[in-house]
PDB file of C-alpha atoms and ligand atoms in Angstrom:
ATOM      1  CA  MET A1009     -21.940 190.584  36.347  1.00 76.00           C
ATOM      2  CA  LEU A1010     -21.197 186.993  36.011  1.00 91.00           C
ATOM      3  CA  GLU A1011     -17.593 185.918  35.368  1.00 97.00           C
ATOM      4  CA  ILE A1012     -16.993 185.595  31.693  1.00 98.00           C
ATOM      5  CA  ASN A1013     -15.539 182.416  29.976  1.00 98.00           C
ATOM      6  CA  LYS A1014     -17.399 180.218  32.334  1.00 98.00           C
ATOM      7  CA  ILE A1015     -20.307 177.790  32.068  1.00 98.00           C
ATOM      8  CA  TYR A1016     -22.852 177.558  34.790  1.00 98.00           C
ATOM      9  CA  ASN A1017     -24.789 174.432  35.922  1.00 98.00           C
ATOM     10  CA  GLN A1018     -27.985 176.374  36.281  1.00 98.00           C
ATOM     11  CA  ASN A1019     -31.435 177.064  34.898  1.00 98.00           C
ATOM     12  CA  CYS A1020     -30.990 179.951  32.551  1.00 98.00           C
ATOM     13  CA  LEU A1021     -33.763 181.903  33.827  1.00 98.00           C
ATOM     14  CA  GLU A1022     -32.075 182.035  37.208  1.00 98.00           C
ATOM     15  CA  GLY A1023     -28.704 182.532  35.800  1.00 98.00           C
ATOM     16  CA  ILE A1024     -29.556 185.283  33.451  1.00 98.00           C
ATOM     17  CA  LYS A1025     -30.794 187.660  36.215  1.00 98.00           C
ATOM     18  CA  LYS A1026     -27.176 188.023  37.304  1.00 97.00           C
ATOM     19  CA  ILE A1027     -26.142 189.428  33.867  1.00 98.00           C
ATOM     20  CA  GLU A1028     -26.200 193.194  33.850  1.00 98.00           C
ATOM     21  CA  ASP A1029     -28.291 195.195  31.350  1.00 98.00           C
ATOM     22  CA  GLU A1030     -26.920 195.537  27.757  1.00 98.00           C
ATOM     23  CA  THR A1031     -23.576 193.708  28.441  1.00 98.00           C
ATOM     24  CA  ILE A1032     -23.719 190.886  25.816  1.00 98.00           C
ATOM     25  CA  ASP A1033     -22.488 191.455  22.101  1.00 98.00           C
ATOM     26  CA  LEU A1034     -24.097 188.202  20.663  1.00 98.00           C
ATOM     27  CA  ILE A1035     -26.640 185.547  21.656  1.00 98.00           C
ATOM     28  CA  VAL A1036     -26.127 182.156  20.035  1.00 98.00           C
ATOM     29  CA  THR A1037     -28.641 179.626  21.501  1.00 97.00           C
ATOM     30  CA  ASP A1038     -30.223 176.320  20.766  1.00 97.00           C
ATOM     31  CA  PRO A1039     -33.295 175.712  23.057  1.00 96.00           C
ATOM     32  CA  PRO A1040     -34.958 172.245  23.390  1.00 89.00           C
ATOM     33  CA  TYR A1041     -37.156 171.944  20.344  1.00 79.00           C
ATOM     34  CA  CYS A1042     -40.226 171.175  22.516  1.00 71.00           C
ATOM     35  CA  ILE A1043     -41.558 168.717  20.077  1.00 64.00           C
ATOM     36  CA  GLY A1044     -41.324 165.638  22.281  1.00 61.00           C
ATOM     37  CA  THR A1045     -44.182 166.319  24.645  1.00 57.00           C
ATOM     38  CA  THR A1046     -45.822 162.888  24.918  1.00 62.00           C
ATOM     39  CA  SER A1047     -48.732 161.266  26.512  1.00 63.00           C
ATOM     40  CA  ASN A1048     -48.670 157.357  26.504  1.00 66.00           C
ATOM     41  CA  GLY A1049     -45.757 157.401  24.102  1.00 64.00           C
ATOM     42  CA  LYS A1050     -47.709 159.538  21.596  1.00 68.00           C
ATOM     43  CA  GLN A1051     -46.708 162.913  20.262  1.00 70.00           C
ATOM     44  CA  GLY A1052     -48.363 165.668  22.190  1.00 72.00           C
ATOM     45  CA  THR A1053     -50.696 168.266  20.864  1.00 76.00           C
ATOM     46  CA  TRP A1054     -49.936 171.890  19.703  1.00 77.00           C
ATOM     47  CA  ASN A1055     -51.842 173.093  22.714  1.00 79.00           C
ATOM     48  CA  ASP A1056     -49.517 171.357  25.023  1.00 80.00           C
ATOM     49  CA  ASN A1057     -47.152 174.280  24.157  1.00 82.00           C
ATOM     50  CA  ASN A1058     -49.159 176.550  26.505  1.00 84.00           C
ATOM     51  CA  LEU A1059     -47.034 175.045  29.265  1.00 84.00           C
ATOM     52  CA  VAL A1060     -43.804 176.367  27.791  1.00 89.00           C
ATOM     53  CA  GLU A1061     -45.049 179.645  26.486  1.00 91.00           C
ATOM     54  CA  PRO A1062     -44.493 181.600  29.789  1.00 94.00           C
ATOM     55  CA  PHE A1063     -41.004 180.255  29.958  1.00 96.00           C
ATOM     56  CA  PHE A1064     -39.998 181.728  26.578  1.00 96.00           C
ATOM     57  CA  GLU A1065     -41.855 184.961  27.342  1.00 97.00           C
ATOM     58  CA  ILE A1066     -39.495 185.361  30.296  1.00 98.00           C
ATOM     59  CA  LEU A1067     -36.501 184.181  28.509  1.00 98.00           C
ATOM     60  CA  PHE A1068     -36.943 186.509  25.436  1.00 98.00           C
ATOM     61  CA  SER A1069     -37.588 189.506  27.540  1.00 98.00           C
ATOM     62  CA  GLU A1070     -34.455 188.796  29.741  1.00 98.00           C
ATOM     63  CA  LEU A1071     -32.238 188.213  26.558  1.00 98.00           C
ATOM     64  CA  LYS A1072     -33.519 191.567  25.304  1.00 98.00           C
ATOM     65  CA  ARG A1073     -32.438 193.072  28.505  1.00 98.00           C
ATOM     66  CA  VAL A1074     -28.880 191.786  28.486  1.00 98.00           C
ATOM     67  CA  LEU A1075     -28.001 192.395  24.820  1.00 98.00           C
ATOM     68  CA  LYS A1076     -26.556 195.517  23.499  1.00 98.00           C
ATOM     69  CA  ASP A1077     -28.664 197.684  21.386  1.00 97.00           C
ATOM     70  CA  GLY A1078     -28.259 196.834  17.735  1.00 97.00           C
ATOM     71  CA  ALA A1079     -26.778 193.293  18.548  1.00 98.00           C
ATOM     72  CA  ALA A1080     -27.742 190.156  16.930  1.00 98.00           C
ATOM     73  CA  MET A1081     -29.279 186.807  18.175  1.00 98.00           C
ATOM     74  CA  TYR A1082     -29.251 183.474  16.448  1.00 98.00           C
ATOM     75  CA  ILE A1083     -31.732 180.644  17.673  1.00 98.00           C
ATOM     76  CA  ASN A1084     -31.699 177.236  16.269  1.00 97.00           C
ATOM     77  CA  THR A1085     -34.989 175.679  15.936  1.00 96.00           C
ATOM     78  CA  ASP A1086     -36.927 173.442  13.355  1.00 90.00           C
ATOM     79  CA  TRP A1087     -40.163 173.601  11.265  1.00 90.00           C
ATOM     80  CA  ARG A1088     -42.390 172.478  14.151  1.00 86.00           C
ATOM     81  CA  THR A1089     -41.255 174.942  16.771  1.00 90.00           C
ATOM     82  CA  TYR A1090     -40.632 177.982  14.617  1.00 94.00           C
ATOM     83  CA  PRO A1091     -44.409 179.038  14.355  1.00 92.00           C
ATOM     84  CA  PHE A1092     -44.601 178.807  18.066  1.00 92.00           C
ATOM     85  CA  LEU A1093     -41.485 180.785  18.962  1.00 95.00           C
ATOM     86  CA  TYR A1094     -42.088 183.557  16.246  1.00 97.00           C
ATOM     87  CA  PRO A1095     -44.963 185.510  17.745  1.00 96.00           C
ATOM     88  CA  ILE A1096     -43.339 185.575  21.216  1.00 96.00           C
ATOM     89  CA  LEU A1097     -39.924 186.608  19.829  1.00 98.00           C
ATOM     90  CA  LYS A1098     -41.482 189.283  17.622  1.00 98.00           C
ATOM     91  CA  LYS A1099     -42.642 191.100  20.859  1.00 98.00           C
ATOM     92  CA  TYR A1100     -39.062 191.831  21.821  1.00 98.00           C
ATOM     93  CA  PHE A1101     -36.881 191.579  18.717  1.00 98.00           C
ATOM     94  CA  GLU A1102     -36.750 192.517  15.042  1.00 97.00           C
ATOM     95  CA  ILE A1103     -36.528 189.343  12.998  1.00 97.00           C
ATOM     96  CA  PRO A1104     -34.971 190.311   9.571  1.00 96.00           C
ATOM     97  CA  ASN A1105     -34.656 186.628   8.320  1.00 97.00           C
ATOM     98  CA  LEU A1106     -34.875 183.004   8.854  1.00 98.00           C
ATOM     99  CA  ILE A1107     -31.815 180.946   7.880  1.00 98.00           C
ATOM    100  CA  VAL A1108     -32.219 177.445   6.550  1.00 98.00           C
ATOM    101  CA  TRP A1109     -29.488 175.176   7.623  1.00 97.00           C
ATOM    102  CA  ASP A1110     -28.949 172.818   4.881  1.00 97.00           C
ATOM    103  CA  TYR A1111     -27.368 169.648   6.265  1.00 93.00           C
ATOM    104  CA  GLU A1112     -25.624 168.773   2.945  1.00 88.00           C
ATOM    105  CA  TRP A1113     -26.546 165.255   3.982  1.00 81.00           C
ATOM    106  CA  ILE A1114     -29.616 163.417   4.799  1.00 78.00           C
ATOM    107  CA  LYS A1115     -31.027 161.938   8.122  1.00 75.00           C
ATOM    108  CA  CYS A1116     -33.889 159.619   8.578  1.00 75.00           C
ATOM    109  CA  GLY A1117     -37.393 160.547   7.683  1.00 75.00           C
ATOM    110  CA  GLY A1118     -40.158 158.409   5.767  1.00 78.00           C
ATOM    111  CA  GLN A1119     -41.796 161.362   4.028  1.00 86.00           C
ATOM    112  CA  TYR A1120     -38.810 163.152   2.334  1.00 90.00           C
ATOM    113  CA  ARG A1121     -35.564 162.518   4.279  1.00 87.00           C
ATOM    114  CA  PHE A1122     -34.814 165.377   6.937  1.00 87.00           C
ATOM    115  CA  SER A1123     -32.095 167.539   5.550  1.00 92.00           C
ATOM    116  CA  HIS A1124     -32.583 170.987   7.136  1.00 95.00           C
ATOM    117  CA  GLU A1125     -33.191 172.951  10.208  1.00 95.00           C
ATOM    118  CA  PHE A1126     -33.922 176.759  10.867  1.00 97.00           C
ATOM    119  CA  ILE A1127     -31.999 179.349  12.599  1.00 98.00           C
ATOM    120  CA  ILE A1128     -34.011 182.493  13.550  1.00 98.00           C
ATOM    121  CA  TYR A1129     -31.768 185.685  12.826  1.00 98.00           C
ATOM    122  CA  ALA A1130     -33.155 188.448  15.313  1.00 98.00           C
ATOM    123  CA  ILE A1131     -31.821 191.830  16.197  1.00 98.00           C
ATOM    124  CA  LYS A1132     -32.312 194.061  19.207  1.00 98.00           C
ATOM    125  CA  GLY A1133     -33.454 197.322  17.598  1.00 95.00           C
ATOM    126  CA  LYS A1134     -31.814 198.256  14.413  1.00 90.00           C
ATOM    127  CA  ARG A1135     -28.307 197.054  13.004  1.00 86.00           C
ATOM    128  CA  LYS A1136     -26.348 197.535   9.848  1.00 88.00           C
ATOM    129  CA  ARG A1137     -25.282 194.475   8.164  1.00 91.00           C
ATOM    130  CA  THR A1138     -22.033 193.233   9.473  1.00 94.00           C
ATOM    131  CA  PHE A1139     -21.323 190.492   6.933  1.00 96.00           C
ATOM    132  CA  SER A1140     -20.795 190.143   3.205  1.00 96.00           C
ATOM    133  CA  ALA A1141     -23.666 191.350   1.085  1.00 95.00           C
ATOM    134  CA  SER A1142     -23.289 188.064  -0.891  1.00 96.00           C
ATOM    135  CA  GLU A1143     -24.164 186.026   2.178  1.00 97.00           C
ATOM    136  CA  ARG A1144     -27.274 183.710   1.586  1.00 97.00           C
ATOM    137  CA  ASP A1145     -29.777 182.719   3.900  1.00 98.00           C
ATOM    138  CA  VAL A1146     -29.199 179.106   3.203  1.00 98.00           C
ATOM    139  CA  TRP A1147     -26.076 177.710   4.996  1.00 98.00           C
ATOM    140  CA  ARG A1148     -24.699 174.274   3.757  1.00 97.00           C
ATOM    141  CA  ILE A1149     -22.940 172.731   6.785  1.00 97.00           C
ATOM    142  CA  LYS A1150     -22.643 169.053   7.589  1.00 95.00           C
ATOM    143  CA  PRO A1151     -24.307 168.156  10.850  1.00 94.00           C
ATOM    144  CA  ILE A1152     -22.787 165.795  13.556  1.00 93.00           C
ATOM    145  CA  ASN A1153     -23.218 162.209  12.744  1.00 88.00           C
ATOM    146  CA  TYR A1154     -25.377 161.064  15.717  1.00 82.00           C
ATOM    147  CA  THR A1155     -24.570 157.374  15.087  1.00 85.00           C
ATOM    148  CA  LEU A1156     -20.938 157.865  16.011  1.00 89.00           C
ATOM    149  CA  PRO A1157     -19.688 156.990  19.509  1.00 90.00           C
ATOM    150  CA  THR A1158     -17.739 160.355  19.471  1.00 92.00           C
ATOM    151  CA  LYS A1159     -21.043 162.442  19.569  1.00 94.00           C
ATOM    152  CA  LEU A1160     -21.486 164.363  22.924  1.00 96.00           C
ATOM    153  CA  HIS A1161     -25.099 165.320  22.792  1.00 95.00           C
ATOM    154  CA  ASN A1162     -28.200 164.197  20.873  1.00 91.00           C
ATOM    155  CA  ALA A1163     -28.551 167.670  19.756  1.00 93.00           C
ATOM    156  CA  GLN A1164     -24.916 168.595  19.398  1.00 96.00           C
ATOM    157  CA  LYS A1165     -24.297 171.239  16.602  1.00 97.00           C
ATOM    158  CA  PRO A1166     -21.289 171.304  14.414  1.00 97.00           C
ATOM    159  CA  VAL A1167     -18.614 173.923  15.560  1.00 98.00           C
ATOM    160  CA  ALA A1168     -18.525 175.221  12.072  1.00 98.00           C
ATOM    161  CA  LEU A1169     -22.331 176.385  12.469  1.00 98.00           C
ATOM    162  CA  VAL A1170     -21.626 178.429  15.446  1.00 98.00           C
ATOM    163  CA  GLU A1171     -18.446 179.807  13.964  1.00 98.00           C
ATOM    164  CA  LYS A1172     -20.387 181.174  11.131  1.00 98.00           C
ATOM    165  CA  MET A1173     -22.677 183.099  13.400  1.00 98.00           C
ATOM    166  CA  LEU A1174     -19.754 184.540  15.498  1.00 98.00           C
ATOM    167  CA  LEU A1175     -17.824 185.600  12.459  1.00 98.00           C
ATOM    168  CA  ASN A1176     -20.773 187.209  10.854  1.00 98.00           C
ATOM    169  CA  SER A1177     -22.109 189.023  13.904  1.00 98.00           C
ATOM    170  CA  SER A1178     -19.221 189.654  16.442  1.00 98.00           C
ATOM    171  CA  VAL A1179     -15.718 190.778  16.627  1.00 98.00           C
ATOM    172  CA  GLU A1180     -12.759 189.391  18.700  1.00 98.00           C
ATOM    173  CA  GLY A1181     -13.171 190.220  22.410  1.00 98.00           C
ATOM    174  CA  ASP A1182     -16.919 190.260  22.176  1.00 98.00           C
ATOM    175  CA  VAL A1183     -19.037 188.551  24.935  1.00 98.00           C
ATOM    176  CA  VAL A1184     -21.283 185.730  23.449  1.00 98.00           C
ATOM    177  CA  LEU A1185     -24.113 184.163  25.592  1.00 98.00           C
ATOM    178  CA  ASP A1186     -25.635 180.638  25.147  1.00 98.00           C
ATOM    179  CA  THR A1187     -28.470 179.984  27.486  1.00 98.00           C
ATOM    180  CA  PHE A1188     -28.633 176.248  26.471  1.00 98.00           C
ATOM    181  CA  ILE A1189     -25.183 175.328  26.014  1.00 98.00           C
ATOM    182  CA  GLY A1190     -25.530 171.442  25.877  1.00 98.00           C
ATOM    183  CA  SER A1191     -22.060 169.844  25.304  1.00 98.00           C
ATOM    184  CA  GLY A1192     -20.289 173.263  24.976  1.00 98.00           C
ATOM    185  CA  THR A1193     -20.187 173.742  21.150  1.00 98.00           C
ATOM    186  CA  THR A1194     -20.648 177.507  21.539  1.00 98.00           C
ATOM    187  CA  ALA A1195     -17.799 177.728  24.164  1.00 98.00           C
ATOM    188  CA  GLU A1196     -15.462 175.724  21.787  1.00 98.00           C
ATOM    189  CA  ALA A1197     -16.286 177.987  18.839  1.00 98.00           C
ATOM    190  CA  CYS A1198     -15.743 181.034  21.104  1.00 98.00           C
ATOM    191  CA  ILE A1199     -12.279 179.893  22.259  1.00 98.00           C
ATOM    192  CA  ARG A1200     -11.145 179.129  18.816  1.00 98.00           C
ATOM    193  CA  ASN A1201     -12.200 182.431  17.563  1.00 98.00           C
ATOM    194  CA  ASN A1202     -11.097 184.686  20.518  1.00 98.00           C
ATOM    195  CA  ARG A1203     -14.656 185.490  21.711  1.00 98.00           C
ATOM    196  CA  ASN A1204     -15.543 185.425  25.352  1.00 98.00           C
ATOM    197  CA  TYR A1205     -18.604 183.331  26.331  1.00 98.00           C
ATOM    198  CA  ILE A1206     -21.130 182.756  29.155  1.00 98.00           C
ATOM    199  CA  GLY A1207     -23.203 179.510  29.127  1.00 98.00           C
ATOM    200  CA  PHE A1208     -25.855 177.814  30.980  1.00 98.00           C
ATOM    201  CA  GLU A1209     -26.746 174.068  31.187  1.00 98.00           C
ATOM    202  CA  ILE A1210     -29.412 172.850  33.437  1.00 98.00           C
ATOM    203  CA  ASP A1211     -28.410 169.209  33.160  1.00 98.00           C
ATOM    204  CA  GLU A1212     -25.391 168.153  35.433  1.00 98.00           C
ATOM    205  CA  HIS A1213     -24.430 165.346  32.973  1.00 98.00           C
ATOM    206  CA  TYR A1214     -24.155 167.743  29.918  1.00 98.00           C
ATOM    207  CA  TYR A1215     -22.574 170.400  32.057  1.00 98.00           C
ATOM    208  CA  LYS A1216     -19.881 168.074  32.915  1.00 98.00           C
ATOM    209  CA  ILE A1217     -19.383 167.013  29.232  1.00 98.00           C
ATOM    210  CA  ALA A1218     -19.270 170.582  28.306  1.00 98.00           C
ATOM    211  CA  GLN A1219     -16.632 171.616  30.981  1.00 98.00           C
ATOM    212  CA  ASP A1220     -14.473 168.649  30.059  1.00 98.00           C
ATOM    213  CA  ARG A1221     -14.625 169.750  26.368  1.00 98.00           C
ATOM    214  CA  ILE A1222     -13.561 173.210  27.407  1.00 98.00           C
ATOM    215  CA  ASN A1223     -10.779 171.815  29.533  1.00 98.00           C
ATOM    216  CA  ASN A1224      -9.443 169.749  26.807  1.00 97.00           C
ATOM    217  CA  LEU A1225      -9.139 172.553  24.450  1.00 93.00           C
TER     218      LEU A1225
HETATM  219  C1  SAM B 456     -30.739 171.487  22.030  1.00 63.43           C
HETATM  220  S1  SAM B 456     -29.700 171.241  23.276  1.00 63.43           S
HETATM  221  C2  SAM B 456     -28.235 172.199  22.970  1.00 63.43           C
HETATM  222  C3  SAM B 456     -27.135 171.462  22.317  1.00 63.43           C
HETATM  223  C4  SAM B 456     -25.913 172.370  21.974  1.00 63.43           C
HETATM  224  N1  SAM B 456     -26.187 173.356  21.042  1.00 63.43           N
HETATM  225  C5  SAM B 456     -24.723 171.535  21.617  1.00 63.43           C
HETATM  226  O1  SAM B 456     -24.218 171.674  20.530  1.00 63.43           O
HETATM  227  O2  SAM B 456     -24.395 170.479  22.310  1.00 63.43           O
HETATM  228  C6  SAM B 456     -30.500 172.086  24.629  1.00 63.43           C
HETATM  229  C7  SAM B 456     -29.878 172.013  25.929  1.00 63.43           C
HETATM  230  O3  SAM B 456     -30.503 172.893  26.830  1.00 63.43           O
HETATM  231  C8  SAM B 456     -30.655 172.334  28.216  1.00 63.43           C
HETATM  232  N2  SAM B 456     -31.803 172.956  29.001  1.00 63.43           N
HETATM  233  C9  SAM B 456     -33.000 172.797  28.834  1.00 63.43           C
HETATM  234  N3  SAM B 456     -33.672 173.700  29.746  1.00 63.43           N
HETATM  235  C10 SAM B 456     -32.677 174.510  30.242  1.00 63.43           C
HETATM  236  C11 SAM B 456     -32.802 175.603  31.177  1.00 63.43           C
HETATM  237  N4  SAM B 456     -33.983 176.036  31.578  1.00 63.43           N
HETATM  238  N5  SAM B 456     -31.615 176.210  31.400  1.00 63.43           N
HETATM  239  C12 SAM B 456     -30.390 175.832  30.964  1.00 63.43           C
HETATM  240  N6  SAM B 456     -30.254 174.764  30.176  1.00 63.43           N
HETATM  241  C13 SAM B 456     -31.453 174.112  29.737  1.00 63.43           C
HETATM  242  C14 SAM B 456     -30.817 170.839  27.941  1.00 63.43           C
HETATM  243  O4  SAM B 456     -30.379 170.026  29.085  1.00 63.43           O
HETATM  244  C15 SAM B 456     -29.972 170.570  26.565  1.00 63.43           C
HETATM  245  O5  SAM B 456     -28.817 170.227  26.865  1.00 63.43           O
END
C-alpha cells in the first residue's frame, strides 16, 4: 500500500497500481476536461477524444478496484466532457445522480455567461444515503477568482466544494484518493476535516505548489 497523507509526483495510472484492492473510502477527483485539443489554434473535433478514451477505461477500472464496495466517487467535469465520460464510467460504477455546481457568480461567455459545472456522483455497487434527505443536486458554492494573483492553478477548485463531498460521503479517519490533485485542494480539505489522503499530480510545477500548500497548513 502507498503511504497515506502523501502526494506523489507521478502519472496516476502508474501510481494507482501500488494501491491495494478495496482500501480507499472515497474518491474525489478533477481530471483535465479534455476540451482543449487543438489543431492550428482551433478547437479539436469530438472524435479526437478517441485518443484519451483508453486512458479513462484503464483509470475507471483501476478506481473501481481500489475503492471499497459501496463507497462513493465525485468527478468534476463540464457539459462538453460529461457525455464522453458517462458511457465509460457506467461500465464500472452506478451513477445515481449528476450534481450541478452553481458558481453563485458569473464567468466569461458570450452566449449566456458561464455559471455552472458538473460533478458526477458515482457509487461502487450499492450504497445507502449517508447525507441528509434534504440535500439537493445543485450546490451553490463560489469558485476561485482566477483573475486574482493568489490563485494556485487555472483549474483550482474551492476547498468548500471538496469539503461538501467529504462531509457527505466519508467519516473522520477515512482514506480519500485524488488522482489529479493539481494545487492540492483535496489534501487541504482532508487535513482540515481529519481525513487521510493520497494524491497524484503528473506536473512537477503543480506538485511543488501542492506540496508547499500542504506544508504551510
Ligand atoms: C483539473 S486539474 C486539477 C485541479 C485541482 N482540483 C485543484 O483544485 O487544484 C487536473 C490536474 O491533473 C494533472 N494531470 C493530468 N494528467 C495526469 C495524470 N495522468 N496523472 C496525474 N495527474 C495528471 C494536471 O497536471 C492538472 O494539474
